[in-house]
Coordinates of C-alpha atoms (C1' of nucleotides) in Angstrom, one line a residue:
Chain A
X22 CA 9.8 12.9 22.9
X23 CA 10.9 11.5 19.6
X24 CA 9.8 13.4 15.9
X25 CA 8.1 10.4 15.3
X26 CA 5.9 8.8 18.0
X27 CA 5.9 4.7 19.3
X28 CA 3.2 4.9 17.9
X29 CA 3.4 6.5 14.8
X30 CA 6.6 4.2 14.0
X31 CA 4.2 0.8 14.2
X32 CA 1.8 2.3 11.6
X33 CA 4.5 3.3 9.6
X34 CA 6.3 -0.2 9.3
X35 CA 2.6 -2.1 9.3
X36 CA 2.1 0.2 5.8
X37 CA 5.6 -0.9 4.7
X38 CA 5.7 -4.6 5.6
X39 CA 1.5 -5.0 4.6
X40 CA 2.6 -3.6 1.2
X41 CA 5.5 -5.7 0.6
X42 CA 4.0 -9.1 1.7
X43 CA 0.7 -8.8 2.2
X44 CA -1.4 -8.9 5.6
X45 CA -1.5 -12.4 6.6
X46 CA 1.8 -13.0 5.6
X47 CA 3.2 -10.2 7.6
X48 CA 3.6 -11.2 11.4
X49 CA 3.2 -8.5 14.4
X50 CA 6.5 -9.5 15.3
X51 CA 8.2 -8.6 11.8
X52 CA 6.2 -5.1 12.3
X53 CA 7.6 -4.7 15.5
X54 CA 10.7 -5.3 14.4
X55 CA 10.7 -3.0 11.7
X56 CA 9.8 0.3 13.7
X57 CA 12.5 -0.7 15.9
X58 CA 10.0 -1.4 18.9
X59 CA 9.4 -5.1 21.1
X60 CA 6.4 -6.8 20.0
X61 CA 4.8 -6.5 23.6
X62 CA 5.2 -2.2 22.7
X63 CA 3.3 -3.3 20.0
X64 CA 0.5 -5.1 21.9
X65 CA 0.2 -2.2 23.9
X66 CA -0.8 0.3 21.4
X67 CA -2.7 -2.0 19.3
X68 CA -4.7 -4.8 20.8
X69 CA -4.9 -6.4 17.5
X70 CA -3.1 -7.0 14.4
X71 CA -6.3 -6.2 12.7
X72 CA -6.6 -2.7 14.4
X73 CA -3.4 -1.2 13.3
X74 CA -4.0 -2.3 9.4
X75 CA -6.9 0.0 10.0
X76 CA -5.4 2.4 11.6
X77 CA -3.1 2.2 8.2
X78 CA -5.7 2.4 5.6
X79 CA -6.8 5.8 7.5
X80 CA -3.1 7.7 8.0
X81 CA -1.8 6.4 4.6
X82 CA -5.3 6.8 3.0
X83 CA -4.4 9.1 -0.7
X84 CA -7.7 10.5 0.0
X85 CA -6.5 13.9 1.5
X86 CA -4.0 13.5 -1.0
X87 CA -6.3 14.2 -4.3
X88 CA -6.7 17.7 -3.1
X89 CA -3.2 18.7 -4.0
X90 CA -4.3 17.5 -7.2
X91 CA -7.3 20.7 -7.6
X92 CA -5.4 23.2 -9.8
X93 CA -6.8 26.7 -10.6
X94 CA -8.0 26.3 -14.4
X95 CA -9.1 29.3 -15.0
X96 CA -7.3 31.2 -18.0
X97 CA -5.5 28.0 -18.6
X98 CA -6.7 26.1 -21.7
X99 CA -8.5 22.6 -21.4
X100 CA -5.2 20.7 -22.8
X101 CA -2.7 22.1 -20.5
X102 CA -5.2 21.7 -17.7
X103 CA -5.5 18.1 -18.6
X104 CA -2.1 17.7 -18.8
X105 CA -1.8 19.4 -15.5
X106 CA -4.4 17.1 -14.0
X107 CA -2.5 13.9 -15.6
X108 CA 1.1 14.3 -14.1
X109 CA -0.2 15.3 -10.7
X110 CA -2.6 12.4 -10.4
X111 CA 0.7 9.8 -11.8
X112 CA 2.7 11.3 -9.3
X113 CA 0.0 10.8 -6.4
X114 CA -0.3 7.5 -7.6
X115 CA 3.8 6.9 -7.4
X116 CA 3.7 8.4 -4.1
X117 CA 1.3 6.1 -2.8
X118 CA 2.4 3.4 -4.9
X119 CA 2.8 1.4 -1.4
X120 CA -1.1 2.0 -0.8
X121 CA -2.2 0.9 -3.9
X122 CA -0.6 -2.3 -3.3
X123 CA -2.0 -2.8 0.0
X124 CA -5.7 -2.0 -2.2
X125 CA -5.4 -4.5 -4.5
X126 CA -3.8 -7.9 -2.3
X127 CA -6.8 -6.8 0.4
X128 CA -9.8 -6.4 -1.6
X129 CA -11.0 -9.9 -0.4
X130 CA -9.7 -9.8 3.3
X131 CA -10.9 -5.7 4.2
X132 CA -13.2 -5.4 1.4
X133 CA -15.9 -2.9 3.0
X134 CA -12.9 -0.4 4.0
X135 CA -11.3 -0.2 0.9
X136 CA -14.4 -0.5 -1.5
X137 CA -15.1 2.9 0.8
X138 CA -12.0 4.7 -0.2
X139 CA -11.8 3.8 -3.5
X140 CA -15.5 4.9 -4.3
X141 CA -15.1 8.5 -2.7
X142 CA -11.9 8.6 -4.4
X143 CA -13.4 8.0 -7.8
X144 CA -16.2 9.9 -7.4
X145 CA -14.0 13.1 -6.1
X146 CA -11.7 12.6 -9.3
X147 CA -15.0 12.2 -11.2
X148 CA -16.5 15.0 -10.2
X149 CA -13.5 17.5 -10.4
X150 CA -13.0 16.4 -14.3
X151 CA -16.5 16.9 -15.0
X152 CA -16.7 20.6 -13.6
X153 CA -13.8 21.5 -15.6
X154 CA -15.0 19.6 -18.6
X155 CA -18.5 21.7 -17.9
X156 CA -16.7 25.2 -17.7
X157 CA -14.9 25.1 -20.7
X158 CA -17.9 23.5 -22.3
X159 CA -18.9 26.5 -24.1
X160 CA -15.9 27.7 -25.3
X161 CA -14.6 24.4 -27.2
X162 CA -18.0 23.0 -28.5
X163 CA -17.3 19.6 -26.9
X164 CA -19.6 16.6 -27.9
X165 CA -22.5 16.3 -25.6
X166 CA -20.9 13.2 -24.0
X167 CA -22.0 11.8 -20.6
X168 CA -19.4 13.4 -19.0
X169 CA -18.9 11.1 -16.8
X170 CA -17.8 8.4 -19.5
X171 CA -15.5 10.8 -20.4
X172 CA -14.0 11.4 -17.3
X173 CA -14.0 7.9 -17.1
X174 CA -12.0 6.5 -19.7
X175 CA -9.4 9.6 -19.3
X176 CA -8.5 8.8 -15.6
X177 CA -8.7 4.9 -16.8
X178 CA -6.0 5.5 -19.3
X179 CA -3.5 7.0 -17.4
X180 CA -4.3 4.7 -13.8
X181 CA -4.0 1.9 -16.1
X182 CA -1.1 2.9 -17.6
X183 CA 0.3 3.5 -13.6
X184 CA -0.7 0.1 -12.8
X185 CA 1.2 -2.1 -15.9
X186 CA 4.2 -0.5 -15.2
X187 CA 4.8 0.6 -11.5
X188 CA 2.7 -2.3 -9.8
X189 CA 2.6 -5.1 -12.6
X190 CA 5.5 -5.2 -14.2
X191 CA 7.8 -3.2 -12.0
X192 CA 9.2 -1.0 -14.2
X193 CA 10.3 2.9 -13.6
X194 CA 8.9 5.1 -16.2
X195 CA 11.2 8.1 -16.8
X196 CA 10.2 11.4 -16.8
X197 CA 10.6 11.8 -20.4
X198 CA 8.4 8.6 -21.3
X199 CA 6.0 9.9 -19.1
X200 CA 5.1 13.2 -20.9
X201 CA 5.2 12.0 -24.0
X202 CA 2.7 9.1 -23.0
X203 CA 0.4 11.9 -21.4
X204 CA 0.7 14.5 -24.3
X205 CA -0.3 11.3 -26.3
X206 CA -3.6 10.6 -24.0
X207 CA -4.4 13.9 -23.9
X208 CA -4.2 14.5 -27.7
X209 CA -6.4 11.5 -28.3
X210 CA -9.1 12.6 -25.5
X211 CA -9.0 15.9 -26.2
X212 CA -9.6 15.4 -30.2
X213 CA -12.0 12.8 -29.3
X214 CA -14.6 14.4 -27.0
X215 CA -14.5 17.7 -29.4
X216 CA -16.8 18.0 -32.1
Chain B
X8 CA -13.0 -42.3 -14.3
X9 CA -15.3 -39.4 -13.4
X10 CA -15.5 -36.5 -15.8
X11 CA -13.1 -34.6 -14.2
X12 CA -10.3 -35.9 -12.6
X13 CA -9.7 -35.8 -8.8
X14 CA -6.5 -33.2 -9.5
X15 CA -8.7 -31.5 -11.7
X16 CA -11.2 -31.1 -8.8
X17 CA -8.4 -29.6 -6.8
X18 CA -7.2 -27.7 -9.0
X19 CA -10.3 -26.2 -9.5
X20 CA -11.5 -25.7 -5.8
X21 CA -7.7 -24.0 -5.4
X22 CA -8.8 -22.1 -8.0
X23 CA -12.0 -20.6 -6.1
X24 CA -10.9 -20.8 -2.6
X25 CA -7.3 -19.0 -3.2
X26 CA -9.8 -15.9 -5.3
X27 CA -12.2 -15.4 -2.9
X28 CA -10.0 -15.7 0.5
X29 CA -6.3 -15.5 -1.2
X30 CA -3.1 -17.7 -1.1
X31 CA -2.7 -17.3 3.0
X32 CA -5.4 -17.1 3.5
X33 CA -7.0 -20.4 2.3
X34 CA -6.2 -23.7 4.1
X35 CA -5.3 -26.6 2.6
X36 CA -8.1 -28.0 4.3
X37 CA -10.2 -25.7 2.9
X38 CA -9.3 -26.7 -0.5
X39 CA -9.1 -30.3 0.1
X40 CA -13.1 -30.0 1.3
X41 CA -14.3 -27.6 -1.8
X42 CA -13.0 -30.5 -3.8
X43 CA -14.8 -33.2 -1.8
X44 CA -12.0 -35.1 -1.1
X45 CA -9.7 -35.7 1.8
X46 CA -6.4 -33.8 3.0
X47 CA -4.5 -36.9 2.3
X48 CA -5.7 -37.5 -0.8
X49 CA -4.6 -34.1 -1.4
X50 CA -1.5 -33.6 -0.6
X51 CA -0.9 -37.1 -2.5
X52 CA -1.6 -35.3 -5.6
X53 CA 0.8 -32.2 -4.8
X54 CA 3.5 -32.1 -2.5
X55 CA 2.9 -28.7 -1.4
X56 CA 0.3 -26.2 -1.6
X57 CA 2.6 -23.5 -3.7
X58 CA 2.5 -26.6 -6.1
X59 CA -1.4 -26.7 -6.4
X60 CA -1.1 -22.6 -6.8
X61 CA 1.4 -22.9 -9.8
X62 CA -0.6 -26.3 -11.2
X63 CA -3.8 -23.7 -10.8
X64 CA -1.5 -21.0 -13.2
X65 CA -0.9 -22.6 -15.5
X66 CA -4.3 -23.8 -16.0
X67 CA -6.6 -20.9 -15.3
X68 CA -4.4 -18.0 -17.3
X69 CA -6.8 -16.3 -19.5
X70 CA -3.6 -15.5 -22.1
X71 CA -5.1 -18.8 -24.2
X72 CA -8.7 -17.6 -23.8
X73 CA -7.0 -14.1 -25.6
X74 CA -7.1 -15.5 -28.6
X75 CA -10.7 -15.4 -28.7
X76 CA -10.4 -12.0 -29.1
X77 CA -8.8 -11.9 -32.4
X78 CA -11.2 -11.1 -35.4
X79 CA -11.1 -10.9 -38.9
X80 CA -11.6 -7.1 -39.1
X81 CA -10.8 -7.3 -43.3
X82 CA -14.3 -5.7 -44.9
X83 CA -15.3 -4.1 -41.3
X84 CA -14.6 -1.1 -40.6
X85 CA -12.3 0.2 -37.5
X86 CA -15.2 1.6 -35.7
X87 CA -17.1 -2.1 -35.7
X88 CA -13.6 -3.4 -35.1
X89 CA -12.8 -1.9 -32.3
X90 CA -16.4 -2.0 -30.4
X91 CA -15.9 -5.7 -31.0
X92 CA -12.7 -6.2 -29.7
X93 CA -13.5 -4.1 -26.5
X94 CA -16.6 -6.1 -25.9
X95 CA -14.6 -9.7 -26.3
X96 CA -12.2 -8.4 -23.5
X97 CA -14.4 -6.9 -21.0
X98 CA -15.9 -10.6 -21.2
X99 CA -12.9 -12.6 -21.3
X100 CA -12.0 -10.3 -18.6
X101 CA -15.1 -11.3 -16.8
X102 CA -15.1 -14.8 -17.4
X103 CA -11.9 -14.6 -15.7
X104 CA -12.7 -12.4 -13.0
X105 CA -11.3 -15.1 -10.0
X106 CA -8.1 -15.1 -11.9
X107 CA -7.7 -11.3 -12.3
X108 CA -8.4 -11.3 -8.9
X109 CA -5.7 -13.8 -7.7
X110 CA -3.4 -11.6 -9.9
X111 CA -3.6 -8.8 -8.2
X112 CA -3.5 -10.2 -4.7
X113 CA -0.6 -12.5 -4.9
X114 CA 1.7 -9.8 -7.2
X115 CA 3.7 -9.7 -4.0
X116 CA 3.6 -13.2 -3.5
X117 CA 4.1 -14.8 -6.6
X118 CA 5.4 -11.7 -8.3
X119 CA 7.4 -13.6 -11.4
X120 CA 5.1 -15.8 -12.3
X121 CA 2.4 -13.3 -12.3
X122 CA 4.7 -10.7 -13.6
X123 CA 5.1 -13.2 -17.2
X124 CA 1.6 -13.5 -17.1
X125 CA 1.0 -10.5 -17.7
X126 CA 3.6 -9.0 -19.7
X127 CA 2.7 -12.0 -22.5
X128 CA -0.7 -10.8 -22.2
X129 CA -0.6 -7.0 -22.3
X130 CA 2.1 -8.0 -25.5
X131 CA 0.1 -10.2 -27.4
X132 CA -3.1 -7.4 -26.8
X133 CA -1.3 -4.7 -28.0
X134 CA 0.4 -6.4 -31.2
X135 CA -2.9 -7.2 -31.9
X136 CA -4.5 -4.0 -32.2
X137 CA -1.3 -2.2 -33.8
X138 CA -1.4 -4.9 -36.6
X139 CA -5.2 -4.0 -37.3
X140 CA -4.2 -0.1 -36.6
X141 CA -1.6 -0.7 -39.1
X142 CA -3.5 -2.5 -41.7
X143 CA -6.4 0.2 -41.5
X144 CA -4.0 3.1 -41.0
X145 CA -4.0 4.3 -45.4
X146 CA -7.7 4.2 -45.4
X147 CA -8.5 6.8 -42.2
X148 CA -6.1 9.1 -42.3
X149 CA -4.6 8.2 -38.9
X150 CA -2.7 10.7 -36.9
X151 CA 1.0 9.9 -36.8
X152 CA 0.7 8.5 -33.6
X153 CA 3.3 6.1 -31.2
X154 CA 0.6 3.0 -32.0
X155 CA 1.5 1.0 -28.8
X156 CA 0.7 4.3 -27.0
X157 CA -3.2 4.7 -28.6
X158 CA -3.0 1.1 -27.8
X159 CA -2.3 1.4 -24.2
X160 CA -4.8 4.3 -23.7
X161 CA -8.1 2.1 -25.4
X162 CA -6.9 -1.1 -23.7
X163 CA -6.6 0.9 -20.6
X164 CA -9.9 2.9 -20.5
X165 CA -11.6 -0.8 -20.6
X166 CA -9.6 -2.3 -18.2
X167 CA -9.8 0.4 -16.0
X168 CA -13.5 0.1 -16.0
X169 CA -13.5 -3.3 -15.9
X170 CA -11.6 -2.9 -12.6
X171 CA -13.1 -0.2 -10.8
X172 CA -16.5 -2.2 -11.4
X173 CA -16.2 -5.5 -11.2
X174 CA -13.2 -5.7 -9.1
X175 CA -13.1 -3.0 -6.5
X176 CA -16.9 -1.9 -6.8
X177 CA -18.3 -5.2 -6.8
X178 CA -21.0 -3.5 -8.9
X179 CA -22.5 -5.1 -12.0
X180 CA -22.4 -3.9 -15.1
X181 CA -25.4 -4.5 -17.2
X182 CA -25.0 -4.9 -21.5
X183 CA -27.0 -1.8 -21.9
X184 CA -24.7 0.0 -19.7
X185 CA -21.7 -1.8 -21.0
X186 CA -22.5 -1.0 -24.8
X187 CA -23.4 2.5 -23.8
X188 CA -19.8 2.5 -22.3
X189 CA -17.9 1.2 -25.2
X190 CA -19.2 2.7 -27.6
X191 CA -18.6 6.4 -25.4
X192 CA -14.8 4.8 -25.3
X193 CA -14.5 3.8 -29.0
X194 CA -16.1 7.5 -30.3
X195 CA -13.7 9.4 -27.9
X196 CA -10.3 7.0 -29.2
X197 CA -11.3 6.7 -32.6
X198 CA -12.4 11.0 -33.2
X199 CA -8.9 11.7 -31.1
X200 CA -6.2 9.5 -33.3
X201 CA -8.2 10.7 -36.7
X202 CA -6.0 13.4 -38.8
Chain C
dC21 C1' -9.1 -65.1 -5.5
dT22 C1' -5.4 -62.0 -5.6
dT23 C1' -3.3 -57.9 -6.4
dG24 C1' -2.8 -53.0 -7.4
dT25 C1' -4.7 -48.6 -7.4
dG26 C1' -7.2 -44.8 -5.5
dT27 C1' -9.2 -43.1 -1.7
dG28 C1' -10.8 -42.3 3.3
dT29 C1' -10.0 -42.0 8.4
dT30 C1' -7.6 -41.2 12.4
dA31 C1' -4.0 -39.5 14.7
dG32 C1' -0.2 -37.2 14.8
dT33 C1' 4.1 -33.7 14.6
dA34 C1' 6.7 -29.6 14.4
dA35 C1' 6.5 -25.0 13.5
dG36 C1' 4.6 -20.6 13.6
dC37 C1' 1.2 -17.4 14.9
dA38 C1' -1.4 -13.6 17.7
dC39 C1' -1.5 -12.3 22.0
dT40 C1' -0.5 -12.5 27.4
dT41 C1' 1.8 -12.4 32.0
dA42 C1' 5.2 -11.0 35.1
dC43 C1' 9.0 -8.5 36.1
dA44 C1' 12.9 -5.3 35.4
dT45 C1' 14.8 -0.9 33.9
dA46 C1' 15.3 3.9 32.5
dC47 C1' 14.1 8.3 33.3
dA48 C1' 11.5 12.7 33.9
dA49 C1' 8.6 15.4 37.2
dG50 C1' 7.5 16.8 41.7
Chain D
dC12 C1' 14.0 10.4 46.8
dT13 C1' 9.7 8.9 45.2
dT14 C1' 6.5 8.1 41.9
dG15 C1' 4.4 7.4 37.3
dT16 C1' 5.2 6.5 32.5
dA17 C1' 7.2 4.2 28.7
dT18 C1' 9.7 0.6 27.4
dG19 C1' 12.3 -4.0 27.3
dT20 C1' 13.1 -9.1 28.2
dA21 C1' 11.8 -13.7 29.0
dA22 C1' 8.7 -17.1 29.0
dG23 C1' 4.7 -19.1 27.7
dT24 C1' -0.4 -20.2 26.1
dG25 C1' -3.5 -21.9 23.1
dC26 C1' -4.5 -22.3 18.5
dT27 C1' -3.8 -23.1 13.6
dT28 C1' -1.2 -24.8 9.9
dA29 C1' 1.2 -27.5 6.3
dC30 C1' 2.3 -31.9 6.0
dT31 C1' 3.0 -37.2 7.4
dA32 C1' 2.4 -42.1 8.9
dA33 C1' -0.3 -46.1 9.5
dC34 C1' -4.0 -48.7 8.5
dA35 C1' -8.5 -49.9 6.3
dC36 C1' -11.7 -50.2 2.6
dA37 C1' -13.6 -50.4 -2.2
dC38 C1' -13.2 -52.1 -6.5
dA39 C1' -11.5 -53.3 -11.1
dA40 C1' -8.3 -56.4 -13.8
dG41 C1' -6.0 -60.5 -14.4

DNA sequence: CTTGTGTGTTAGTAAGCACTTACATACAAG
DNA sequence: CTTGTATGTAAGTGCTTACTAACACACAAG
């Protein structure tokens, strides 16, 4: 028994050769190929080329992912928390760079699966902003701002910012370029929802 | 001579079949009978169908319909400005909403072409509100701030919504809701890059 | 009336695709 | 040694696709 299953090696390079060319453009040979198995293997786990793309979306899925994101924020002012929040959900986002790909070319072709993860992932993102935003409330006299606006146009900053550079124009953002660009969003947001 | 020309009706019907369905997706066919006209007649008008895709481009880009956006923001003040600005490109951004679509489908595809695209057009964007930051910067007391960072953070809370509703959500976003947005977006920017 | 231009129809080709069938082989367990 | 399980190879099927060739028709201009 290998570390890695038959199995487990065809979702694996499906995720890498749908993220790099695209669904219909990748052939079940090509993905058989790449996890080092025949294409008849292949047939044998999946019975469709259609089954192990969604078999992908649910084992690369960041979903469980976001979790890693929930920090402890207690004792920890709202800006460094922020800040916490900011790197951690970049660096999720770089992880699964490959997923996020495989989002955006297959919005058309699987859109009812992937319009599913990417509302419960908003709405978990949402929803952990706003009940920190809500328990440090009192303390820093924040605006009485929909929250959820808020919450809103901080994540949009900093996914937007993930999506120029890493998916549209291909560029690595250094560490150091990083920070500062998040010390800079969190600065703005965090001067902008306080009264 | 009909008022549009037969390449123009398959430029357009590549147009709408290659958004919805995406590059491999879409037959030339397909195309050929969304333009009410023959295969043939077609492929006498481009010798291939990554010709029609390029031809479509070139014509369809949205970075002309960006200068729409610009305004004379002399005697207005930053607050209007900006709530103006952000309402021209959430509708140029829906106008174009096939296009933004194709974008991010065929990044892998067509990945140079697109990636020009959109470097000219997050360029010319952000020049343009650093030049109004600029010219408004003695009168409000702004914060010492990296402009083309504050500039990537407002551009990217409205593209960001602008995506997660209209693209991913396939949910419509009503003016009131819109305005209510914007306005949410503009307070938060404007309040956090203020001295 | 002739000629050129733009188009349609019909039929095709060669390639590539997802997916299948049949058979062979390696190997671990009993 | 036998049997079951996991895999490979070779060949092929039926379909779809981008793209072509050959011919016919409509029609406007000279």
């Amino acid at each position: 028994m290998d570390i890695s299953s038959t199995k487990d090696k065809i979702v694996k390079a499906a995720y890498d050769c749908f993220s790099e060319k695209g669904y219909n453009a990748t052939t079940t040979k090509e993905i058989a190929k790449t996890a080092g198995v025949s294409e008849v293997t292949l047939f044998r786990y999946f019975s469709t080329k259609s089954d192990i793309f969604k078999e992908m979306l649910k084992r690369y899925s960041f979903l469980p992912v976001l979790y890693k994101i929930k920090i402890e924020s207690d004792g920890i002012d709202l800006q460094d928390t922020l800040k916490l929040i900011a790197v951690k959900f970049y660096n999720t986002l770089l992880e699964r760079k490959q997923f996020v790909r495989i989002m955006l070319s297959e919005i058309n072709h699987y859109s009812e699966e992937i319009i599913d993860i990417y509302s419960n992932f908003r709405e978990e993102l949402d929803s952990m902003l706003i009940s920190i935003f809500e328990s440090k409330i009192c303390d820093l006299k924040l605006k009485n701002f929909d929250l959820k606006v808020a919450s809103m146009g901080f994540i949009g900053m900093i996914y937007s910012f993930f999506l120029t550079n890493e998916i549209f124009l291909k560029k690595k953002v250094d560490d150091i370029e990083l920070n500062n660009v998040i010390n800079a969003f969190v600065d703005i947001f965090l001067n902008g929802i306080k009264k």
